[in-house]
Protein backbone atom coordinates (compact mmCIF):
# COMPACT_ATOMS: atom_id res chain seq x y z
CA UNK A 1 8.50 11.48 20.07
CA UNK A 2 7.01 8.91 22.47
CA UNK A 3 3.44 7.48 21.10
CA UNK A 4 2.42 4.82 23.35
CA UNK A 5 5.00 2.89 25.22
CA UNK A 6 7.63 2.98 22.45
CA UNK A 7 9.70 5.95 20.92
CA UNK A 8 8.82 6.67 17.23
CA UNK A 9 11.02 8.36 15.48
CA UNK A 10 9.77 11.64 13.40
CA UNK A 11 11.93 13.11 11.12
CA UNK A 12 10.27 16.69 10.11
CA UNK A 13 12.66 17.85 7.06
CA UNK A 14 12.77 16.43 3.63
CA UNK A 15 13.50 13.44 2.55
CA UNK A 16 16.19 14.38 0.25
CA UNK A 17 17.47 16.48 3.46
CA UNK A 18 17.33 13.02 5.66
CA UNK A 19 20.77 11.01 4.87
CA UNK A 20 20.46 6.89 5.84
CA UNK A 21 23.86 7.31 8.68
CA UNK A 22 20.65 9.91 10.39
CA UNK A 23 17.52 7.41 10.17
CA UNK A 24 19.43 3.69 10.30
CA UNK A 25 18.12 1.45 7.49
CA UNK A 26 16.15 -1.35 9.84
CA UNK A 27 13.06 -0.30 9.21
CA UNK A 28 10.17 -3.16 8.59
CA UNK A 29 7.63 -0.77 7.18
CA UNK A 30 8.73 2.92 5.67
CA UNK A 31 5.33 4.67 4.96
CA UNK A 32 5.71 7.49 3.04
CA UNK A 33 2.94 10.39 3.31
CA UNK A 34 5.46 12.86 2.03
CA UNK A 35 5.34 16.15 -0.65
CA UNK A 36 3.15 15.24 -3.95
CA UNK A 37 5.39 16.26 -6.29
CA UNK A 38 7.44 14.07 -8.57
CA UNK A 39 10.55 14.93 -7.52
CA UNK A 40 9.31 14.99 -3.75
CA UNK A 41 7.86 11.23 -3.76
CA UNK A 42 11.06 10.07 -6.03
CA UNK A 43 13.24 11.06 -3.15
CA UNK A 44 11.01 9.62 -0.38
CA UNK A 45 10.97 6.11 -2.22
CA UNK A 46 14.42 6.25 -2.68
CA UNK A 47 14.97 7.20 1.14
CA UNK A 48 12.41 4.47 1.64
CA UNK A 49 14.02 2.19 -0.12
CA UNK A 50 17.65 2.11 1.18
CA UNK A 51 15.81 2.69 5.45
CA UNK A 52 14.27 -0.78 5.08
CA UNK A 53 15.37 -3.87 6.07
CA UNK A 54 15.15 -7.22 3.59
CA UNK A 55 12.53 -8.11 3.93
CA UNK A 56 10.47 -4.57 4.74
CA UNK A 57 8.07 -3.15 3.37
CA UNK A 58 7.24 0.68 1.41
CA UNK A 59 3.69 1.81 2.20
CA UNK A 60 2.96 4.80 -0.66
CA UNK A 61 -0.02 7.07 0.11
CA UNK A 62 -2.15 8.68 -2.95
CA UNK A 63 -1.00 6.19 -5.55
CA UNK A 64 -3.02 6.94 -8.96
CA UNK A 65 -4.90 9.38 -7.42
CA UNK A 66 -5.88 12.12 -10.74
CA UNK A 67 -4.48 15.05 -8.17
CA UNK A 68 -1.95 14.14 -7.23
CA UNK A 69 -0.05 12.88 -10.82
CA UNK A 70 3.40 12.98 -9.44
CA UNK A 71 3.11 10.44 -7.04
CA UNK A 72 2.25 8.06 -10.06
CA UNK A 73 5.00 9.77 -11.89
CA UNK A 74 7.55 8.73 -9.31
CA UNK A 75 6.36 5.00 -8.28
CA UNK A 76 6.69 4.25 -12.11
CA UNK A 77 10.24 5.89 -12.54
CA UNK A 78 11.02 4.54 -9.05
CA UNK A 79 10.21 0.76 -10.49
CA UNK A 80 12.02 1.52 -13.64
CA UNK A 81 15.19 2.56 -11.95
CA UNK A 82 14.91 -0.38 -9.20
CA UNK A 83 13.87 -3.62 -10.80
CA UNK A 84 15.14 -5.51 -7.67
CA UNK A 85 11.42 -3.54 -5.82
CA UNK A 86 7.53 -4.10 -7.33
CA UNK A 87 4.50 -3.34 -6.31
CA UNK A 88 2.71 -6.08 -4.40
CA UNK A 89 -1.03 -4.47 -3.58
CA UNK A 90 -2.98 -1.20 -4.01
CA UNK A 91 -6.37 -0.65 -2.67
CA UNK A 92 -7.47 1.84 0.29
CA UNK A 93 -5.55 4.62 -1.05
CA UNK A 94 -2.12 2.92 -0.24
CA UNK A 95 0.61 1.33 -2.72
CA UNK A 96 2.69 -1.68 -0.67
CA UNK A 97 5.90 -1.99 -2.64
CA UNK A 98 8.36 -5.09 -1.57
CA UNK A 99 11.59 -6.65 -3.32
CA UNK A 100 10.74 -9.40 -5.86
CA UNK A 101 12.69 -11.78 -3.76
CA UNK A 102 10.13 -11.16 -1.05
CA UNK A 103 6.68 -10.91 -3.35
CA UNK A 104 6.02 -14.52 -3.40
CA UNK A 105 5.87 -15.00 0.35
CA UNK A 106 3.67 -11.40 1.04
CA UNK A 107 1.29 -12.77 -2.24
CA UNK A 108 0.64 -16.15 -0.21
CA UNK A 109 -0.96 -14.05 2.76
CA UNK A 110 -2.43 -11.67 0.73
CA UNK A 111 -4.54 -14.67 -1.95
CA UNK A 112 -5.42 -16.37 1.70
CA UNK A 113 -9.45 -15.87 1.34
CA UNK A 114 -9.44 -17.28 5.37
CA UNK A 115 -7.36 -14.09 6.25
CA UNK A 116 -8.79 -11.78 3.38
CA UNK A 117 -12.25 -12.35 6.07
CA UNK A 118 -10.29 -12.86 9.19
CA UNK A 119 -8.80 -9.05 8.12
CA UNK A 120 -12.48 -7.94 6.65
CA UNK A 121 -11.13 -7.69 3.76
CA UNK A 122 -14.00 -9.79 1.56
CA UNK A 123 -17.39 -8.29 1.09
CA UNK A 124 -17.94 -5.49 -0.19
CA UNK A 125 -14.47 -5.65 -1.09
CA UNK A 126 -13.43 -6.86 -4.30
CA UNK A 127 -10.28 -8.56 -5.13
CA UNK A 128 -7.77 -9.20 -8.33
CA UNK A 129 -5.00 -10.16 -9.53
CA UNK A 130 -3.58 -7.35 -12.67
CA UNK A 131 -0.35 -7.35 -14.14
CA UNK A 132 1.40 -3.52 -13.16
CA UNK A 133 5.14 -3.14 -14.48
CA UNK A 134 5.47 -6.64 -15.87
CA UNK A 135 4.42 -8.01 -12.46
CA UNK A 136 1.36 -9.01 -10.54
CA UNK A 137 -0.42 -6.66 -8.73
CA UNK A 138 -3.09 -7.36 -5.99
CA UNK A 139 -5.79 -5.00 -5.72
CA UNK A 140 -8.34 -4.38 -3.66
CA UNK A 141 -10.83 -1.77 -4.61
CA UNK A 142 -15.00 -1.48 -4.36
CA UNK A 143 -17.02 -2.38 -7.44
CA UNK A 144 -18.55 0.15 -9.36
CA UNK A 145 -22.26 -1.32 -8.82
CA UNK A 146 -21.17 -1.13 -5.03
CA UNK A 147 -20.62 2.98 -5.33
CA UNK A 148 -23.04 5.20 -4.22
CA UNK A 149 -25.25 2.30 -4.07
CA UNK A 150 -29.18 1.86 -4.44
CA UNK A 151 -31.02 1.06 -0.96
CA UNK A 152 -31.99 -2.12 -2.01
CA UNK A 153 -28.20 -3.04 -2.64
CA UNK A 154 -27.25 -0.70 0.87
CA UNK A 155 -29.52 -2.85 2.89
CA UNK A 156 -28.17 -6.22 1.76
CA UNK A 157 -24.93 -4.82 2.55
CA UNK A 158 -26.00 -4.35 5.85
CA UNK A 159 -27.93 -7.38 5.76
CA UNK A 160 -24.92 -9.10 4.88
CA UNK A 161 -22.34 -7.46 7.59
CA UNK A 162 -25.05 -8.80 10.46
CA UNK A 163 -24.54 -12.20 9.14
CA UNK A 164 -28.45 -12.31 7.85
CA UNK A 165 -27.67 -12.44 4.47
């Protein structure tokens, strides 16, 4: 398919159907949106896995979401079975996995509080550093006193977006 100006590539069978001599293994990002299943998201993160480049990225949709349990079923055996990949940041309903030798260099850019606000990503947005797997994990995710918020705390939200707070 053409979207834009450039040709992107859409592969519409399963990943377990897709073989790496089809789909070329240069990828930057691989974001899998796939079938929810355990087995289904095990085989897109190992197709995932083997399409990207070095230094590329795996972008996992649903992560620890409480309907969809296989997809956390399958990043966890994934990690198990490839120690050489972690997870490097969850928050917006998306999972970024990266190899370790890489997680230094992507955990730089992502502790950078001058980018975290060039990107928007600092209020209401919190942000921390948890240990997932035996490694660090950056999250991003919306305090619980920011959910379904009170309209004093709405309006200094907005307050605070307009730059008058």
């Amino acid at each position: 398919r053409i979207i834009g100006k450039k040709s992107l590539p859409i592969f519409e069978k399963p990943s377990n159907a897709l073989s790496i001599s089809e789909i070329n293994n240069t990828y930057r990002i691989f974001h899998v949106d796939g079938g929810h299943s355990y087995e289904e998201a095990l085989a897109d993160l190992e197709l995932a896995s083997l399409a990207i480049r070095e230094d590329g990225i795996i972008v996992l949709d649903d992560p620890f979401r409480s309907e969809w349990p296989g997809v956390t079923e399958a990043v966890i055996e994934f990690l198990k079975n490839k120690p050489q990949f972690s997870a490097l940041v969850v928050g917006f309903n998306k999972l970024i996995l990266v190899r370790d030798k890489y997680h230094e260099i992507y955990s730089r850019a992502l502790d950078d509080t001058s980018q975290q606000a060039f990107y928007k990503l600092d209020f209401p947005w919190a942000y921390k550093i948890m240990m997932f797997m035996g490694k660090d994990l950056r999250c991003f995710y919306m305090p619980t006193y920011l959910q379904n918020p009170s309209m004093k705390v709405r309006t200094y939200i907005w307050l605070k977006k307009l730059g008058l707070k």
